[in-house]
mmCIF file of C-alpha atoms and ligand atoms in Angstrom:
data_model
loop_
_atom_site.group_PDB
_atom_site.id
_atom_site.type_symbol
_atom_site.label_atom_id
_atom_site.label_comp_id
_atom_site.label_asym_id
_atom_site.label_seq_id
_atom_site.Cartn_x
_atom_site.Cartn_y
_atom_site.Cartn_z
ATOM 1 C CA UNK A 437 -1.198 -27.944 1.801
ATOM 2 C CA UNK A 438 -5.195 -27.640 1.587
ATOM 3 C CA UNK A 439 -6.605 -25.512 -0.995
ATOM 4 C CA UNK A 440 -7.045 -21.957 -0.492
ATOM 5 C CA UNK A 441 -9.926 -19.837 -0.613
ATOM 6 C CA UNK A 442 -9.427 -16.613 -2.291
ATOM 7 C CA UNK A 443 -12.220 -13.789 -2.574
ATOM 8 C CA UNK A 444 -11.930 -11.424 -5.487
ATOM 9 C CA UNK A 445 -13.380 -7.957 -5.351
ATOM 10 C CA UNK A 446 -12.921 -5.835 -8.150
ATOM 11 C CA UNK A 447 -14.278 -2.782 -6.829
ATOM 12 C CA UNK A 448 -15.069 0.015 -9.369
ATOM 13 C CA UNK A 449 -13.463 2.006 -11.870
ATOM 14 C CA UNK A 450 -10.154 -0.053 -13.243
ATOM 15 C CA UNK A 451 -10.538 -2.391 -10.446
ATOM 16 C CA UNK A 452 -12.816 -4.725 -12.330
ATOM 17 C CA UNK A 453 -10.809 -4.837 -15.513
ATOM 18 C CA UNK A 454 -7.464 -5.530 -13.870
ATOM 19 C CA UNK A 455 -9.191 -8.010 -11.475
ATOM 20 C CA UNK A 456 -10.460 -10.280 -14.416
ATOM 21 C CA UNK A 457 -7.409 -10.457 -16.437
ATOM 22 C CA UNK A 458 -5.725 -11.633 -12.842
ATOM 23 C CA UNK A 459 -8.277 -13.968 -12.111
ATOM 24 C CA UNK A 460 -7.947 -15.070 -15.315
ATOM 25 C CA UNK A 461 -4.223 -15.943 -15.287
ATOM 26 C CA UNK A 462 -4.381 -17.593 -11.460
ATOM 27 C CA UNK A 463 -7.210 -19.730 -13.035
ATOM 28 C CA UNK A 464 -5.671 -20.998 -16.213
ATOM 29 C CA UNK A 465 -2.095 -21.259 -14.602
ATOM 30 C CA UNK A 466 -3.776 -24.154 -12.613
ATOM 31 C CA UNK A 467 -3.243 -22.740 -9.574
ATOM 32 C CA UNK A 468 -4.501 -24.636 -6.358
ATOM 33 C CA UNK A 469 -6.752 -21.732 -5.392
ATOM 34 C CA UNK A 470 -10.373 -21.420 -4.905
ATOM 35 C CA UNK A 471 -11.201 -17.928 -6.505
ATOM 36 C CA UNK A 472 -14.777 -16.495 -5.280
ATOM 37 C CA UNK A 473 -15.988 -13.505 -6.967
ATOM 38 C CA UNK A 474 -18.907 -12.257 -4.877
ATOM 39 C CA UNK A 475 -21.119 -9.061 -6.196
ATOM 40 C CA UNK A 476 -19.588 -5.979 -5.143
ATOM 41 C CA UNK A 477 -19.166 -2.129 -6.001
ATOM 42 C CA UNK A 478 -21.895 -0.159 -7.978
ATOM 43 C CA UNK A 479 -22.890 -3.304 -9.518
ATOM 44 C CA UNK A 480 -24.137 -4.559 -5.769
ATOM 45 C CA UNK A 481 -24.873 -0.870 -4.820
ATOM 46 C CA UNK A 482 -27.412 -0.908 -7.718
ATOM 47 C CA UNK A 483 -28.852 -4.616 -7.416
ATOM 48 C CA UNK A 484 -29.467 -4.384 -3.629
ATOM 49 C CA UNK A 485 -28.295 -0.893 -2.360
ATOM 50 C CA UNK A 486 -25.032 -2.228 -0.675
ATOM 51 C CA UNK A 487 -21.740 -2.141 -2.399
ATOM 52 C CA UNK A 488 -20.602 -4.893 -0.210
ATOM 53 C CA UNK A 489 -23.650 -7.039 0.686
ATOM 54 C CA UNK A 490 -23.505 -9.208 3.842
ATOM 55 C CA UNK A 491 -22.514 -12.438 1.783
ATOM 56 C CA UNK A 492 -19.476 -10.655 0.222
ATOM 57 C CA UNK A 493 -18.546 -9.872 4.058
ATOM 58 C CA UNK A 494 -19.062 -13.417 4.781
ATOM 59 C CA UNK A 495 -16.879 -14.748 2.346
ATOM 60 C CA UNK A 496 -13.935 -12.485 2.975
ATOM 61 C CA UNK A 497 -14.589 -13.853 6.754
ATOM 62 C CA UNK A 498 -14.210 -17.367 5.701
ATOM 63 C CA UNK A 499 -11.314 -16.786 2.979
ATOM 64 C CA UNK A 500 -7.778 -17.374 3.247
ATOM 65 C CA UNK A 501 -6.924 -14.093 1.508
ATOM 66 C CA UNK A 502 -8.682 -11.104 -0.355
ATOM 67 C CA UNK A 503 -7.483 -9.430 -3.735
ATOM 68 C CA UNK A 504 -9.141 -5.913 -3.991
ATOM 69 C CA UNK A 505 -9.293 -3.914 -7.266
ATOM 70 C CA UNK A 506 -10.181 -0.265 -6.813
ATOM 71 C CA UNK A 507 -12.575 1.828 -4.736
ATOM 72 C CA UNK A 508 -14.989 4.808 -6.030
ATOM 73 C CA UNK A 509 -18.068 6.270 -4.205
ATOM 74 C CA UNK A 510 -20.277 4.007 -2.898
ATOM 75 C CA UNK A 511 -17.726 1.200 -2.766
ATOM 76 C CA UNK A 512 -15.118 2.807 -0.211
ATOM 77 C CA UNK A 513 -17.198 0.751 1.916
ATOM 78 C CA UNK A 514 -15.174 -2.044 1.033
ATOM 79 C CA UNK A 515 -12.207 -0.651 1.378
ATOM 80 C CA UNK A 516 -13.022 0.737 5.082
ATOM 81 C CA UNK A 517 -13.895 -3.106 5.995
ATOM 82 C CA UNK A 518 -11.210 -4.275 4.976
ATOM 83 C CA UNK A 519 -8.555 -1.962 6.111
ATOM 84 C CA UNK A 520 -9.843 -0.314 9.234
ATOM 85 C CA UNK A 521 -12.496 -2.941 10.454
ATOM 86 C CA UNK A 522 -10.455 -5.705 10.057
ATOM 87 C CA UNK A 523 -7.534 -4.183 11.530
ATOM 88 C CA UNK A 524 -5.036 -4.443 8.628
ATOM 89 C CA UNK A 525 -2.374 -1.769 10.068
ATOM 90 C CA UNK A 526 0.739 -2.926 7.754
ATOM 91 C CA UNK A 527 0.452 -1.705 4.166
ATOM 92 C CA UNK A 528 3.235 -3.062 2.366
ATOM 93 C CA UNK A 529 4.591 -1.587 -0.977
ATOM 94 C CA UNK A 530 7.566 -3.075 -2.900
ATOM 95 C CA UNK A 531 9.367 -0.697 -5.078
ATOM 96 C CA UNK A 532 10.834 -2.473 -7.319
ATOM 97 C CA UNK A 533 12.449 -1.983 -10.751
ATOM 98 C CA UNK A 534 11.670 -4.523 -13.948
ATOM 99 C CA UNK A 535 13.762 -3.422 -16.725
ATOM 100 C CA UNK A 536 11.743 -2.364 -19.622
ATOM 101 C CA UNK A 537 9.071 -0.688 -17.439
ATOM 102 C CA UNK A 538 8.794 2.835 -18.095
ATOM 103 C CA UNK A 539 10.681 4.706 -15.539
ATOM 104 C CA UNK A 540 11.313 8.640 -15.503
ATOM 105 C CA UNK A 541 14.785 7.853 -14.030
ATOM 106 C CA UNK A 542 17.982 7.926 -16.083
ATOM 107 C CA UNK A 543 19.077 4.780 -14.304
ATOM 108 C CA UNK A 544 16.708 2.973 -12.457
ATOM 109 C CA UNK A 545 18.501 -0.659 -12.718
ATOM 110 C CA UNK A 546 18.777 -2.399 -9.211
ATOM 111 C CA UNK A 547 15.956 -0.395 -7.664
ATOM 112 C CA UNK A 548 14.442 -2.680 -4.822
ATOM 113 C CA UNK A 549 12.963 -1.444 -1.602
ATOM 114 C CA UNK A 550 10.046 -1.757 0.768
ATOM 115 C CA UNK A 551 7.887 0.761 1.757
ATOM 116 C CA UNK A 552 5.791 -0.064 4.770
ATOM 117 C CA UNK A 553 3.121 2.608 5.625
ATOM 118 C CA UNK A 554 1.033 2.633 8.799
ATOM 119 C CA UNK A 555 -2.483 2.285 7.989
ATOM 120 C CA UNK A 556 -4.560 2.268 10.586
ATOM 121 C CA UNK A 557 -3.821 5.935 11.989
ATOM 122 C CA UNK A 558 -2.108 8.946 11.908
ATOM 123 C CA UNK A 559 -3.938 11.363 9.336
ATOM 124 C CA UNK A 560 -6.577 8.747 7.961
ATOM 125 C CA UNK A 561 -9.139 8.212 8.662
ATOM 126 C CA UNK A 562 -10.007 11.854 8.354
ATOM 127 C CA UNK A 563 -11.400 12.832 12.186
ATOM 128 C CA UNK A 564 -12.101 16.779 11.153
ATOM 129 C CA UNK A 565 -14.454 19.474 12.353
ATOM 130 C CA UNK A 566 -14.643 22.873 12.749
ATOM 131 C CA UNK A 567 -12.196 25.044 14.508
ATOM 132 C CA UNK A 568 -14.740 26.990 16.625
ATOM 133 C CA UNK A 569 -16.425 23.663 17.865
ATOM 134 C CA UNK A 570 -12.815 22.661 19.048
ATOM 135 C CA UNK A 571 -12.105 25.677 20.386
ATOM 136 C CA UNK A 572 -14.902 25.572 22.737
ATOM 137 C CA UNK A 573 -13.581 22.230 24.022
ATOM 138 C CA UNK A 574 -9.885 23.020 24.388
ATOM 139 C CA UNK A 575 -10.106 26.377 26.029
ATOM 140 C CA UNK A 576 -7.256 25.566 28.128
ATOM 141 C CA UNK A 577 -4.926 24.735 24.918
ATOM 142 C CA UNK A 578 -2.256 26.942 23.743
ATOM 143 C CA UNK A 579 -0.392 26.424 20.488
ATOM 144 C CA UNK A 580 3.329 27.148 20.118
ATOM 145 C CA UNK A 581 2.867 30.873 19.760
ATOM 146 C CA UNK A 582 0.519 30.730 23.096
ATOM 147 C CA UNK A 583 -2.729 31.365 21.274
ATOM 148 C CA UNK A 584 -5.947 29.966 21.885
ATOM 149 C CA UNK A 585 -7.634 28.184 19.054
ATOM 150 C CA UNK A 586 -10.033 30.548 19.045
ATOM 151 C CA UNK A 587 -7.607 33.116 17.921
ATOM 152 C CA UNK A 588 -7.904 31.473 14.264
ATOM 153 C CA UNK A 589 -11.313 32.307 13.718
ATOM 154 C CA UNK A 590 -13.718 30.362 11.006
ATOM 155 C CA UNK A 591 -11.857 26.992 9.526
ATOM 156 C CA UNK A 592 -11.619 23.556 9.917
ATOM 157 C CA UNK A 593 -9.198 20.997 11.513
ATOM 158 C CA UNK A 594 -7.777 17.605 11.502
ATOM 159 C CA UNK A 595 -6.857 14.893 14.175
ATOM 160 C CA UNK A 596 -3.457 13.217 13.671
ATOM 161 C CA UNK A 597 -3.175 9.934 16.076
ATOM 162 C CA UNK A 598 -0.067 8.326 16.608
ATOM 163 C CA UNK A 599 -0.897 5.723 19.564
ATOM 164 C CA UNK A 600 1.449 3.539 21.514
ATOM 165 C CA UNK A 601 -0.136 0.495 20.530
ATOM 166 C CA UNK A 602 -0.360 1.608 16.587
ATOM 167 C CA UNK A 603 3.603 2.485 16.572
ATOM 168 C CA UNK A 604 4.687 -0.185 18.315
ATOM 169 C CA UNK A 605 3.318 -2.906 16.252
ATOM 170 C CA UNK A 606 4.317 -1.314 13.151
ATOM 171 C CA UNK A 607 7.695 -0.897 14.386
ATOM 172 C CA UNK A 608 8.216 -4.363 15.267
ATOM 173 C CA UNK A 609 6.554 -5.324 11.956
ATOM 174 C CA UNK A 610 9.498 -2.901 10.376
ATOM 175 C CA UNK A 611 12.365 -4.518 12.273
ATOM 176 C CA UNK A 612 11.726 -8.001 11.542
ATOM 177 C CA UNK A 613 11.244 -7.589 7.778
ATOM 178 C CA UNK A 614 14.531 -5.944 7.462
ATOM 179 C CA UNK A 615 16.140 -8.911 9.495
ATOM 180 C CA UNK A 616 14.304 -11.244 6.602
ATOM 181 C CA UNK A 617 15.017 -9.148 3.776
ATOM 182 C CA UNK A 618 18.798 -9.429 5.708
ATOM 183 C CA UNK A 619 18.531 -13.419 5.722
ATOM 184 C CA UNK A 620 17.734 -12.745 1.773
ATOM 185 C CA UNK A 621 21.001 -10.791 0.831
ATOM 186 C CA UNK A 622 19.581 -7.468 0.786
ATOM 187 C CA UNK A 623 21.125 -4.860 3.377
ATOM 188 C CA UNK A 624 18.628 -5.239 6.256
ATOM 189 C CA UNK A 625 18.064 -1.535 7.205
ATOM 190 C CA UNK A 626 15.316 0.660 8.684
ATOM 191 C CA UNK A 627 14.975 3.720 7.260
ATOM 192 C CA UNK A 628 12.417 5.798 9.651
ATOM 193 C CA UNK A 629 10.448 8.965 7.947
ATOM 194 C CA UNK A 630 8.908 11.500 10.050
ATOM 195 C CA UNK A 631 8.690 15.163 10.699
ATOM 196 C CA UNK A 632 9.989 15.312 14.103
ATOM 197 C CA UNK A 633 11.981 18.567 13.713
ATOM 198 C CA UNK A 634 8.031 20.399 13.558
ATOM 199 C CA UNK A 635 5.759 17.486 15.149
ATOM 200 C CA UNK A 636 7.852 17.082 17.680
ATOM 201 C CA UNK A 637 5.354 15.251 19.706
ATOM 202 C CA UNK A 638 3.801 12.945 17.392
ATOM 203 C CA UNK A 639 6.601 12.417 14.907
ATOM 204 C CA UNK A 640 9.034 12.189 17.816
ATOM 205 C CA UNK A 641 6.965 9.410 18.954
ATOM 206 C CA UNK A 642 6.852 7.500 16.287
ATOM 207 C CA UNK A 643 10.893 7.897 15.774
ATOM 208 C CA UNK A 644 11.693 7.227 19.286
ATOM 209 C CA UNK A 645 9.686 4.053 19.031
ATOM 210 C CA UNK A 646 11.171 2.653 16.120
ATOM 211 C CA UNK A 647 14.470 3.542 17.254
ATOM 212 C CA UNK A 648 13.856 1.537 20.601
ATOM 213 C CA UNK A 649 12.523 -1.414 18.451
ATOM 214 C CA UNK A 650 15.971 -1.287 16.321
ATOM 215 C CA UNK A 651 17.977 -1.072 19.342
ATOM 216 C CA UNK A 652 16.589 -4.553 20.186
ATOM 217 C CA UNK A 653 18.726 -6.037 17.668
ATOM 218 C CA UNK A 654 22.094 -6.017 16.609
ATOM 219 C CA UNK A 655 21.416 -7.344 13.127
ATOM 220 C CA UNK A 656 20.213 -4.617 11.235
ATOM 221 C CA UNK A 657 21.433 -0.997 10.170
ATOM 222 C CA UNK A 658 18.986 1.921 11.246
ATOM 223 C CA UNK A 659 18.754 5.714 9.725
ATOM 224 C CA UNK A 660 15.902 8.648 10.250
ATOM 225 C CA UNK A 661 14.942 11.161 7.664
ATOM 226 C CA UNK A 662 12.672 14.102 7.925
ATOM 227 C CA UNK A 663 9.765 13.548 5.012
ATOM 228 C CA UNK A 664 10.659 16.232 2.759
ATOM 229 C CA UNK A 665 14.512 15.115 3.096
ATOM 230 C CA UNK A 666 13.312 11.366 2.234
ATOM 231 C CA UNK A 667 10.999 12.684 -0.762
ATOM 232 C CA UNK A 668 14.391 14.017 -2.304
ATOM 233 C CA UNK A 669 16.626 11.095 -1.744
ATOM 234 C CA UNK A 670 14.176 8.986 -3.213
ATOM 235 C CA UNK A 671 14.842 10.045 -6.583
ATOM 236 C CA UNK A 672 18.459 10.991 -5.886
ATOM 237 C CA UNK A 673 19.753 8.030 -3.947
ATOM 238 C CA UNK A 674 16.892 4.940 -4.698
ATOM 239 C CA UNK A 675 19.482 2.010 -4.126
ATOM 240 C CA UNK A 676 20.216 3.236 -0.815
ATOM 241 C CA UNK A 677 16.603 2.228 0.473
ATOM 242 C CA UNK A 678 15.755 -1.348 1.767
ATOM 243 C CA UNK A 679 12.766 -1.257 4.675
ATOM 244 C CA UNK A 680 11.471 1.975 4.715
ATOM 245 C CA UNK A 681 8.982 2.718 7.675
ATOM 246 C CA UNK A 682 6.536 5.793 8.205
ATOM 247 C CA UNK A 683 3.050 7.113 9.162
ATOM 248 C CA UNK A 684 -0.209 6.752 7.067
ATOM 249 C CA UNK A 685 -0.310 10.223 4.989
ATOM 250 C CA UNK A 686 3.436 10.346 4.490
ATOM 251 C CA UNK A 687 3.743 6.653 3.515
ATOM 252 C CA UNK A 688 0.557 7.296 0.822
ATOM 253 C CA UNK A 689 2.295 10.302 -0.833
ATOM 254 C CA UNK A 690 5.818 8.423 -0.613
ATOM 255 C CA UNK A 691 4.701 5.488 -1.989
ATOM 256 C CA UNK A 692 2.878 7.337 -5.205
ATOM 257 C CA UNK A 693 6.374 8.867 -5.732
ATOM 258 C CA UNK A 694 8.423 5.668 -5.607
ATOM 259 C CA UNK A 695 6.214 3.751 -7.657
ATOM 260 C CA UNK A 696 5.991 6.418 -10.318
ATOM 261 C CA UNK A 697 10.337 5.685 -10.070
ATOM 262 C CA UNK A 698 10.014 2.595 -11.161
ATOM 263 C CA UNK A 699 7.400 2.837 -13.634
ATOM 264 C CA UNK A 700 4.210 3.994 -12.571
ATOM 265 C CA UNK A 701 0.932 3.553 -10.642
ATOM 266 C CA UNK A 702 0.030 1.065 -12.866
ATOM 267 C CA UNK A 703 2.900 -1.427 -11.675
ATOM 268 C CA UNK A 704 3.123 -0.764 -8.126
ATOM 269 C CA UNK A 705 1.517 -3.583 -6.098
ATOM 270 C CA UNK A 706 0.482 -3.579 -2.504
ATOM 271 C CA UNK A 707 -0.554 -5.769 0.592
ATOM 272 C CA UNK A 708 -2.463 -5.210 3.304
ATOM 273 C CA UNK A 709 -1.573 -7.494 6.662
ATOM 274 C CA UNK A 710 -1.694 -8.313 10.259
ATOM 275 C CA UNK A 711 -5.445 -7.961 10.660
ATOM 276 C CA UNK A 712 -7.964 -10.462 10.614
ATOM 277 C CA UNK A 713 -7.672 -11.487 6.763
ATOM 278 C CA UNK A 714 -4.819 -10.168 4.433
ATOM 279 C CA UNK A 715 -5.750 -8.304 1.244
ATOM 280 C CA UNK A 716 -3.985 -7.474 -1.559
ATOM 281 C CA UNK A 717 -4.417 -4.674 -3.663
ATOM 282 C CA UNK A 718 -2.845 -2.138 -6.390
ATOM 283 C CA UNK A 719 -1.356 1.130 -5.230
ATOM 284 C CA UNK A 720 -3.364 3.008 -7.506
ATOM 285 C CA UNK A 721 -7.079 4.007 -7.141
ATOM 286 C CA UNK A 722 -9.827 3.488 -9.817
ATOM 287 C CA UNK A 723 -8.540 5.818 -12.288
ATOM 288 C CA UNK A 724 -11.799 7.020 -13.366
ATOM 289 C CA UNK A 725 -9.817 8.783 -16.474
ATOM 290 C CA UNK A 726 -9.015 5.428 -18.162
ATOM 291 C CA UNK A 727 -11.693 3.335 -16.608
ATOM 292 C CA UNK A 728 -14.064 1.530 -19.088
ATOM 293 C CA UNK A 729 -11.827 1.588 -21.813
ATOM 294 C CA UNK A 730 -9.831 -1.849 -21.371
ATOM 295 C CA UNK A 731 -6.388 0.129 -21.548
ATOM 296 C CA UNK A 732 -5.464 -0.235 -17.827
ATOM 297 C CA UNK A 733 -2.055 -1.783 -16.808
ATOM 298 C CA UNK A 734 -3.086 -4.954 -14.863
ATOM 299 C CA UNK A 735 0.703 -5.331 -13.562
ATOM 300 C CA UNK A 736 -0.108 -3.542 -10.471
ATOM 301 C CA UNK A 737 -3.001 -6.390 -9.559
ATOM 302 C CA UNK A 738 -0.908 -8.871 -11.103
ATOM 303 C CA UNK A 739 2.249 -8.226 -8.783
ATOM 304 C CA UNK A 740 -0.300 -7.970 -5.439
ATOM 305 C CA UNK A 741 -1.534 -11.460 -6.554
ATOM 306 C CA UNK A 742 2.050 -12.620 -6.505
ATOM 307 C CA UNK A 743 2.608 -10.997 -3.001
ATOM 308 C CA UNK A 744 -0.486 -12.852 -1.839
ATOM 309 C CA UNK A 745 1.066 -15.865 -3.096
ATOM 310 C CA UNK A 746 4.160 -15.564 -1.560
ATOM 311 C CA UNK A 747 2.133 -14.511 1.815
ATOM 312 C CA UNK A 748 0.307 -17.840 1.478
ATOM 313 C CA UNK A 749 3.718 -19.822 1.440
ATOM 314 C CA UNK A 750 3.174 -20.473 -2.396
ATOM 315 C CA UNK A 751 6.564 -19.533 -2.863
ATOM 316 C CA UNK A 752 7.297 -21.128 -6.337
ATOM 317 C CA UNK A 753 4.026 -20.173 -7.595
ATOM 318 C CA UNK A 754 4.654 -16.127 -6.957
ATOM 319 C CA UNK A 755 8.240 -16.349 -8.369
ATOM 320 C CA UNK A 756 6.993 -18.164 -11.497
ATOM 321 C CA UNK A 757 4.303 -15.112 -11.593
ATOM 322 C CA UNK A 758 6.787 -12.440 -11.058
ATOM 323 C CA UNK A 759 9.256 -14.137 -13.585
ATOM 324 C CA UNK A 760 6.681 -14.270 -16.399
ATOM 325 C CA UNK A 761 5.719 -10.370 -15.501
ATOM 326 C CA UNK A 762 9.675 -9.659 -16.055
ATOM 327 C CA UNK A 763 9.916 -11.322 -19.115
ATOM 328 C CA UNK A 764 6.912 -9.291 -20.825
ATOM 329 C CA UNK A 765 8.658 -6.142 -20.046
ATOM 330 C CA UNK A 766 12.306 -7.205 -20.454
ATOM 331 C CA UNK A 767 10.794 -8.186 -24.162
ATOM 332 C CA UNK A 768 8.857 -5.082 -24.243
ATOM 333 C CA UNK A 769 6.636 -6.295 -26.856
ATOM 334 C CA UNK A 770 3.267 -6.408 -24.937
ATOM 335 C CA UNK A 771 3.303 -2.945 -22.944
ATOM 336 C CA UNK A 772 0.038 -1.253 -21.955
ATOM 337 C CA UNK A 773 -0.528 2.636 -22.577
ATOM 338 C CA UNK A 774 1.130 3.921 -19.663
ATOM 339 C CA UNK A 775 4.518 1.945 -20.718
ATOM 340 C CA UNK A 776 4.318 3.589 -23.930
ATOM 341 C CA UNK A 777 2.985 0.889 -25.925
ATOM 342 C CA UNK A 778 -0.082 -0.430 -27.623
ATOM 343 C CA UNK A 779 -1.115 -3.466 -25.902
ATOM 344 C CA UNK A 780 -4.640 -3.640 -23.984
ATOM 345 C CA UNK A 781 -5.214 -4.892 -20.604
ATOM 346 C CA UNK A 782 -6.813 -8.344 -21.676
ATOM 347 C CA UNK A 783 -3.638 -8.660 -24.294
ATOM 348 C CA UNK A 784 -1.370 -7.955 -21.644
ATOM 349 C CA UNK A 785 -2.549 -10.341 -19.516
ATOM 350 C CA UNK A 786 -2.268 -13.486 -22.089
ATOM 351 C CA UNK A 787 1.094 -12.024 -22.623
ATOM 352 C CA UNK A 788 2.084 -12.956 -19.334
ATOM 353 C CA UNK A 789 0.110 -16.342 -19.371
ATOM 354 C CA UNK A 790 2.118 -17.432 -22.264
ATOM 355 C CA UNK A 791 5.364 -16.749 -20.140
ATOM 356 C CA UNK A 792 4.238 -19.084 -17.519
HETATM 357 P P1 LIG B 2059 -6.859 7.223 -5.061
HETATM 358 O O1 LIG B 2059 -7.370 8.701 -4.466
HETATM 359 O O2 LIG B 2059 -7.687 6.610 -5.244
HETATM 360 O O3 LIG B 2059 -5.672 6.697 -4.641
HETATM 361 P P2 LIG B 2059 -5.700 8.685 -7.623
HETATM 362 O O4 LIG B 2059 -6.451 9.657 -7.399
HETATM 363 O O5 LIG B 2059 -4.436 8.653 -6.841
HETATM 364 O O6 LIG B 2059 -6.990 7.461 -6.362
HETATM 365 P P3 LIG B 2059 -5.374 7.099 -9.486
HETATM 366 O O7 LIG B 2059 -6.766 6.365 -9.871
HETATM 367 O O8 LIG B 2059 -4.488 5.970 -8.730
HETATM 368 O O9 LIG B 2059 -5.751 8.071 -8.941
HETATM 369 O O10 LIG B 2059 -5.094 7.341 -11.058
HETATM 370 C C1 LIG B 2059 -3.776 8.620 -10.937
HETATM 371 C C2 LIG B 2059 -3.597 8.159 -12.726
HETATM 372 O O11 LIG B 2059 -2.741 7.237 -12.591
HETATM 373 C C3 LIG B 2059 -4.447 8.400 -13.491
HETATM 374 O O12 LIG B 2059 -4.058 9.260 -14.448
HETATM 375 C C4 LIG B 2059 -4.608 7.382 -13.991
HETATM 376 O O13 LIG B 2059 -5.100 7.099 -15.064
HETATM 377 C C5 LIG B 2059 -3.352 6.323 -13.904
HETATM 378 N N1 LIG B 2059 -3.156 5.034 -13.221
HETATM 379 C C6 LIG B 2059 -3.986 4.223 -12.328
HETATM 380 N N2 LIG B 2059 -4.054 3.259 -12.399
HETATM 381 C C7 LIG B 2059 -3.380 2.789 -13.652
HETATM 382 C C8 LIG B 2059 -3.340 1.740 -14.078
HETATM 383 N N3 LIG B 2059 -3.781 0.557 -13.963
HETATM 384 N N4 LIG B 2059 -2.979 1.412 -15.623
HETATM 385 C C9 LIG B 2059 -2.404 3.062 -16.128
HETATM 386 N N5 LIG B 2059 -2.669 3.723 -15.470
HETATM 387 C C10 LIG B 2059 -3.177 4.157 -14.390
#
């Protein structure tokens, strides 16, 4: 296998802190990776007036995979590039409990499922405007009460797009993943989450498209829940899930809830796939309240790197990294503040390295 080229973009907020520790682990553990760290984020913005300079973009386009920390302010352009301009339409968020992690649930043992969030459409990116403007454009439109948009006067609207292409491809991905999980000894079940009882056309279309994709195979199980019911079931029956697939905003919200169930945002990793180059980032954002203090939990970033190794076919290395993290949690001696410990970001990284 040829040496893989990785681009590490810390971004802003806690991004650079958790990225530095993660790269240190990958480099010190001697993995066969070339890790490039171009200037980006606020530092690049101050130096060059651009948070995502052309050089960083070029390296990303030439890479095998990208690690991304977090975006804030001007560095949001990095996220826009990686997610939308590279068309990474799958946001894969594993929800797995590592014994020793600080879960608010009484019994989080055995929670292990995947949440797939459609990453390219739905309510994001925001397509919004003034209601009077839309009312002029859509004079023939009537809502379920027979009202024109003029009726509502001043205010704002947001447009939600659920396209054939976008839904077909995420449905296919969910089905494939459930089949793969089944071959690994998991249930092999797709849970589709919508609000099709209210959003009959857009969510109804999403649901039907997933159902069609599921029907093409006999090997996997299937169920559908409305998003409010799914939010409740996640907490009540977390071990019943295997592969959840949902639209962009529902996925965004449910993933934070699910992440909290297994120990919080400091632990939850994600992968963004399907586009020109895959990128891997923590579920958490820039965490401005703790940024610069050196106390952020780097687990989400480290486990995102683990997902990257898996994606690159470096299965053994991925497993070794995950096992090391799991051991640190099981021992409970080196945990960060969000997990009830006193270890700082760098010390946590050292503890993981010692276990590899
Ligand atoms: P975004 O809108 O970018 O998703 P957010 O507003 O949801 O961001 P986060 O940055 O994800 O906010 O942070 C939410 C909370 O979780 C904050 O209190 C933050 O300190 C905490 N948090 C986030 N990341 C970590 C981390 N790596 N370690 C510890 N705590 C974290």
